[in-house]
PDB file of C-alpha atoms in Angstrom:
ATOM      1  CA  MET A   1      29.721 -41.476-122.804  1.00 48.00           C
ATOM      2  CA  GLU A   2      32.272 -43.827-121.445  1.00 48.00           C
ATOM      3  CA  PRO A   3      31.579 -46.981-118.893  1.00 45.00           C
ATOM      4  CA  GLU A   4      32.449 -45.826-114.990  1.00 47.00           C
ATOM      5  CA  GLU A   5      35.840 -47.406-114.330  1.00 51.00           C
ATOM      6  CA  LYS A   6      34.769 -50.119-111.210  1.00 46.00           C
ATOM      7  CA  SER A   7      35.962 -49.208-107.806  1.00 46.00           C
ATOM      8  CA  HIS A   8      38.724 -51.078-106.340  1.00 46.00           C
ATOM      9  CA  LYS A   9      36.928 -50.903-102.950  1.00 60.00           C
ATOM     10  CA  ASP A  10      35.796 -54.492-104.051  1.00 73.00           C
ATOM     11  CA  PRO A  11      37.650 -57.040-105.989  1.00 78.00           C
ATOM     12  CA  ARG A  12      36.964 -57.147-109.557  1.00 85.00           C
ATOM     13  CA  LEU A  13      37.725 -60.890-109.115  1.00 85.00           C
ATOM     14  CA  ARG A  14      37.733 -63.160-106.370  1.00 85.00           C
ATOM     15  CA  TYR A  15      40.676 -65.108-108.005  1.00 87.00           C
ATOM     16  CA  ALA A  16      42.100 -66.799-105.002  1.00 88.00           C
ATOM     17  CA  HIS A  17      38.654 -68.537-104.691  1.00 89.00           C
ATOM     18  CA  LEU A  18      38.942 -69.818-108.301  1.00 91.00           C
ATOM     19  CA  ILE A  19      42.777 -70.829-108.251  1.00 92.00           C
ATOM     20  CA  PRO A  20      43.038 -72.085-104.839  1.00 95.00           C
ATOM     21  CA  ASP A  21      45.970 -74.329-105.952  1.00 97.00           C
ATOM     22  CA  GLY A  22      48.173 -71.806-107.836  1.00 95.00           C
ATOM     23  CA  MET A  23      47.957 -69.211-104.639  1.00 94.00           C
ATOM     24  CA  ALA A  24      48.698 -72.270-102.289  1.00 96.00           C
ATOM     25  CA  LYS A  25      52.012 -72.858-104.467  1.00 97.00           C
ATOM     26  CA  MET A  26      52.468 -68.851-104.390  1.00 95.00           C
ATOM     27  CA  HIS A  27      51.982 -69.390-100.258  1.00 95.00           C
ATOM     28  CA  THR A  28      54.093 -72.206-100.253  1.00 97.00           C
ATOM     29  CA  LEU A  29      56.829 -70.166-101.718  1.00 97.00           C
ATOM     30  CA  GLU A  30      56.503 -67.134 -99.607  1.00 96.00           C
ATOM     31  CA  HIS A  31      56.613 -69.590 -96.537  1.00 97.00           C
ATOM     32  CA  TYR A  32      60.086 -70.631 -97.912  1.00 98.00           C
ATOM     33  CA  LEU A  33      61.409 -67.371 -98.518  1.00 97.00           C
ATOM     34  CA  ASN A  34      60.372 -66.258 -95.184  1.00 96.00           C
ATOM     35  CA  THR A  35      61.923 -69.245 -93.219  1.00 97.00           C
ATOM     36  CA  ALA A  36      64.275 -71.044 -95.000  1.00 97.00           C
ATOM     37  CA  THR A  37      66.815 -68.444 -96.559  1.00 97.00           C
ATOM     38  CA  SER A  38      69.360 -66.645 -94.743  1.00 95.00           C
ATOM     39  CA  LEU A  39      67.970 -63.289 -95.388  1.00 98.00           C
ATOM     40  CA  GLU A  40      67.215 -61.036 -92.832  1.00 98.00           C
ATOM     41  CA  PRO A  41      63.378 -60.317 -91.900  1.00 98.00           C
ATOM     42  CA  VAL A  42      63.906 -56.575 -92.164  1.00 98.00           C
ATOM     43  CA  LEU A  43      65.711 -56.784 -95.506  1.00 98.00           C
ATOM     44  CA  LEU A  44      62.848 -58.892 -97.023  1.00 98.00           C
ATOM     45  CA  GLU A  45      60.552 -56.333 -95.862  1.00 98.00           C
ATOM     46  CA  LEU A  46      62.482 -53.240 -97.193  1.00 98.00           C
ATOM     47  CA  VAL A  47      62.743 -54.702-100.849  1.00 98.00           C
ATOM     48  CA  ARG A  48      59.332 -55.943-100.964  1.00 98.00           C
ATOM     49  CA  LEU A  49      58.033 -52.134 -99.679  1.00 98.00           C
ATOM     50  CA  ARG A  50      60.190 -50.633-102.299  1.00 98.00           C
ATOM     51  CA  ALA A  51      58.995 -52.947-104.783  1.00 98.00           C
ATOM     52  CA  SER A  52      55.434 -52.385-104.159  1.00 97.00           C
ATOM     53  CA  GLN A  53      56.165 -48.233-103.855  1.00 97.00           C
ATOM     54  CA  MET A  54      57.433 -48.251-107.447  1.00 96.00           C
ATOM     55  CA  ASN A  55      54.054 -50.395-108.317  1.00 95.00           C
ATOM     56  CA  GLY A  56      51.719 -48.341-106.905  1.00 93.00           C
ATOM     57  CA  CYS A  57      50.369 -51.354-104.599  1.00 93.00           C
ATOM     58  CA  GLU A  58      48.756 -49.281-101.809  1.00 91.00           C
ATOM     59  CA  TYR A  59      47.558 -52.365 -99.964  1.00 89.00           C
ATOM     60  CA  CYS A  60      51.181 -53.603-100.032  1.00 93.00           C
ATOM     61  CA  ILE A  61      52.594 -50.835 -99.002  1.00 96.00           C
ATOM     62  CA  THR A  62      50.340 -50.701 -95.767  1.00 95.00           C
ATOM     63  CA  LEU A  63      51.153 -54.257 -95.200  1.00 95.00           C
ATOM     64  CA  HIS A  64      55.026 -54.222 -95.578  1.00 97.00           C
ATOM     65  CA  THR A  65      55.361 -50.834 -93.623  1.00 98.00           C
ATOM     66  CA  ALA A  66      53.295 -52.386 -90.732  1.00 98.00           C
ATOM     67  CA  GLU A  67      55.774 -55.450 -90.967  1.00 98.00           C
ATOM     68  CA  LEU A  68      58.933 -53.152 -90.846  1.00 98.00           C
ATOM     69  CA  LYS A  69      57.157 -51.644 -87.714  1.00 98.00           C
ATOM     70  CA  LYS A  70      56.697 -55.488 -86.166  1.00 98.00           C
ATOM     71  CA  HIS A  71      60.595 -55.342 -86.416  1.00 98.00           C
ATOM     72  CA  ASN A  72      60.977 -52.104 -84.394  1.00 98.00           C
ATOM     73  CA  GLU A  73      61.898 -50.342 -87.492  1.00 98.00           C
ATOM     74  CA  SER A  74      62.594 -46.562 -87.207  1.00 97.00           C
ATOM     75  CA  PRO A  75      59.693 -44.424 -88.827  1.00 96.00           C
ATOM     76  CA  ALA A  76      63.001 -42.800 -90.639  1.00 96.00           C
ATOM     77  CA  ARG A  77      64.077 -45.558 -92.078  1.00 97.00           C
ATOM     78  CA  ILE A  78      60.704 -46.966 -93.275  1.00 98.00           C
ATOM     79  CA  ASP A  79      59.658 -42.881 -94.624  1.00 97.00           C
ATOM     80  CA  SER A  80      63.156 -42.652 -96.738  1.00 98.00           C
ATOM     81  CA  VAL A  81      62.409 -46.115 -98.354  1.00 98.00           C
ATOM     82  CA  ALA A  82      61.527 -44.691-101.723  1.00 97.00           C
ATOM     83  CA  ASP A  83      64.423 -41.867-101.258  1.00 97.00           C
ATOM     84  CA  TRP A  84      67.111 -44.465 -99.847  1.00 98.00           C
ATOM     85  CA  ARG A  85      70.071 -42.967-102.129  1.00 97.00           C
ATOM     86  CA  ASN A  86      69.644 -40.028 -99.872  1.00 97.00           C
ATOM     87  CA  SER A  87      69.549 -41.349 -96.843  1.00 96.00           C
ATOM     88  CA  ASP A  88      72.204 -42.726 -94.799  1.00 95.00           C
ATOM     89  CA  ALA A  89      69.870 -45.037 -92.824  1.00 96.00           C
ATOM     90  CA  TYR A  90      70.826 -48.352 -94.653  1.00 98.00           C
ATOM     91  CA  THR A  91      73.650 -50.361 -94.616  1.00 98.00           C
ATOM     92  CA  HIS A  92      75.689 -51.158 -97.735  1.00 98.00           C
ATOM     93  CA  ARG A  93      74.230 -54.965 -98.008  1.00 98.00           C
ATOM     94  CA  GLU A  94      70.506 -52.961 -98.031  1.00 98.00           C
ATOM     95  CA  ARG A  95      71.610 -50.772-100.268  1.00 98.00           C
ATOM     96  CA  ALA A  96      72.594 -52.867-102.733  1.00 98.00           C
ATOM     97  CA  ALA A  97      69.294 -55.046-102.417  1.00 98.00           C
ATOM     98  CA  LEU A  98      67.333 -52.030-102.725  1.00 98.00           C
ATOM     99  CA  ALA A  99      69.187 -51.102-105.998  1.00 98.00           C
ATOM    100  CA  TRP A 100      68.653 -54.554-107.028  1.00 98.00           C
ATOM    101  CA  ALA A 101      64.952 -54.384-106.130  1.00 98.00           C
ATOM    102  CA  GLU A 102      64.443 -51.154-108.548  1.00 97.00           C
ATOM    103  CA  ALA A 103      66.534 -52.768-111.087  1.00 97.00           C
ATOM    104  CA  VAL A 104      64.493 -56.106-111.047  1.00 97.00           C
ATOM    105  CA  THR A 105      60.867 -53.978-110.476  1.00 97.00           C
ATOM    106  CA  ASN A 106      61.467 -51.477-113.201  1.00 95.00           C
ATOM    107  CA  ILE A 107      63.191 -54.358-116.290  1.00 90.00           C
ATOM    108  CA  GLN A 108      61.886 -52.062-118.690  1.00 83.00           C
ATOM    109  CA  ASP A 109      64.184 -52.313-121.161  1.00 75.00           C
ATOM    110  CA  GLY A 110      64.949 -56.307-120.589  1.00 78.00           C
ATOM    111  CA  HIS A 111      68.037 -56.237-118.389  1.00 86.00           C
ATOM    112  CA  ALA A 112      69.656 -55.624-115.241  1.00 92.00           C
ATOM    113  CA  PRO A 113      72.435 -52.967-115.189  1.00 94.00           C
ATOM    114  CA  ASP A 114      75.766 -54.769-114.763  1.00 95.00           C
ATOM    115  CA  ALA A 115      76.814 -52.167-112.099  1.00 96.00           C
ATOM    116  CA  VAL A 116      73.771 -53.027-109.669  1.00 97.00           C
ATOM    117  CA  TYR A 117      74.078 -56.780-109.942  1.00 97.00           C
ATOM    118  CA  ASN A 118      78.219 -56.461-109.200  1.00 98.00           C
ATOM    119  CA  GLU A 119      77.015 -54.357-106.256  1.00 98.00           C
ATOM    120  CA  LEU A 120      74.617 -56.777-105.194  1.00 98.00           C
ATOM    121  CA  ARG A 121      77.586 -59.586-105.415  1.00 98.00           C
ATOM    122  CA  ALA A 122      79.675 -57.518-103.447  1.00 98.00           C
ATOM    123  CA  HIS A 123      77.268 -58.407-100.651  1.00 98.00           C
ATOM    124  CA  PHE A 124      75.579 -61.538-101.190  1.00 98.00           C
ATOM    125  CA  THR A 125      76.333 -64.895-101.731  1.00 98.00           C
ATOM    126  CA  ASP A 126      75.267 -67.027-105.056  1.00 98.00           C
ATOM    127  CA  VAL A 127      72.004 -68.627-102.918  1.00 98.00           C
ATOM    128  CA  GLU A 128      70.998 -65.276-101.106  1.00 98.00           C
ATOM    129  CA  THR A 129      71.215 -63.377-104.864  1.00 98.00           C
ATOM    130  CA  ALA A 130      69.070 -65.915-106.193  1.00 98.00           C
ATOM    131  CA  ASN A 131      66.816 -65.732-102.909  1.00 98.00           C
ATOM    132  CA  LEU A 132      66.627 -62.527-103.348  1.00 98.00           C
ATOM    133  CA  THR A 133      65.830 -62.106-106.731  1.00 98.00           C
ATOM    134  CA  LEU A 134      63.166 -64.398-106.034  1.00 98.00           C
ATOM    135  CA  VAL A 135      61.739 -62.257-103.542  1.00 98.00           C
ATOM    136  CA  LEU A 136      61.542 -59.906-105.655  1.00 98.00           C
ATOM    137  CA  THR A 137      60.070 -61.874-108.420  1.00 97.00           C
ATOM    138  CA  THR A 138      57.149 -62.945-106.168  1.00 97.00           C
ATOM    139  CA  ILE A 139      56.343 -59.034-104.579  1.00 97.00           C
ATOM    140  CA  ASN A 140      55.780 -58.000-108.415  1.00 97.00           C
ATOM    141  CA  ALA A 141      53.934 -60.832-108.737  1.00 96.00           C
ATOM    142  CA  TRP A 142      51.814 -60.170-105.723  1.00 94.00           C
ATOM    143  CA  ASN A 143      51.268 -56.221-106.605  1.00 94.00           C
ATOM    144  CA  ARG A 144      50.302 -57.410-109.990  1.00 93.00           C
ATOM    145  CA  LEU A 145      47.465 -59.224-108.801  1.00 91.00           C
ATOM    146  CA  ALA A 146      46.053 -56.979-105.918  1.00 88.00           C
ATOM    147  CA  ILE A 147      46.326 -54.149-108.506  1.00 89.00           C
ATOM    148  CA  ALA A 148      44.963 -56.086-111.551  1.00 89.00           C
ATOM    149  CA  MET A 149      41.943 -57.926-109.895  1.00 88.00           C
ATOM    150  CA  GLY A 150      41.135 -55.365-106.890  1.00 79.00           C
ATOM    151  CA  SER A 151      42.079 -55.971-103.404  1.00 69.00           C
ATOM    152  CA  TYR A 152      39.359 -57.157-100.732  1.00 43.00           C
ATOM    153  CA  SER A 153      38.192 -54.938 -99.013  1.00 33.00           C
ATOM    154  CA  GLY A 154      38.131 -54.907 -95.011  1.00 35.00           C
ATOM    155  CA  ASN A 155      39.757 -57.925 -95.453  1.00 39.00           C
ATOM    156  CA  ARG A 156      43.599 -58.921 -95.758  1.00 44.00           C
ATOM    157  CA  SER A 157      44.085 -59.507 -99.495  1.00 45.00           C
ATOM    158  CA  PRO A 158      44.675 -62.608-100.312  1.00 43.00           C
ATOM    159  CA  ALA A 159      47.351 -61.549-102.620  1.00 47.00           C
ATOM    160  CA  CYS A 160      49.558 -60.361-100.210  1.00 49.00           C
ATOM    161  CA  VAL A 161      48.739 -62.156 -96.658  1.00 44.00           C
ATOM    162  CA  THR A 162      51.558 -64.399 -96.727  1.00 39.00           C
ATOM    163  CA  VAL A 163      54.337 -61.766 -97.465  1.00 38.00           C
ATOM    164  CA  GLU A 164      54.141 -61.120 -93.726  1.00 38.00           C
ATOM    165  CA  SER A 165      56.929 -62.628 -91.913  1.00 36.00           C
ATOM    166  CA  ALA A 166      56.317 -66.573 -90.901  1.00 34.00           C
TER     167      ALA A 166
END
């Protein structure tokens, strides 16, 4: 008989307490992304939500949905993020960012398609492109921490706590 899977209602490992310096660096990076870039808060939350959906991080999906609601985003825009290609609710800039979010999150074959990158570059400066890619890199890291180690039951997960708007 195989051992029963551990429930992820409780964390597998309280990693934030074990690696406080590393977590502090992640928090500092998130603070930079939320406050010191020219990227719009709604755009940040849209791409974080899309990456979290792709990764299946339920905690982060809930968090970024709530953040979008705080920014007065309509339920229609929030609910259609996963199917953004079939919605006219997003600007060209947001669509380019969402496509980039998918390319960076699903980088299985070792590259992000040139067509997606070229469309991104039509709407984002060099610095914005670098910062957006860093946003996507960090949300994917947070998702992997939360999924692999488990979220904290009844509390805010240290894996996602700092991706909220500052």
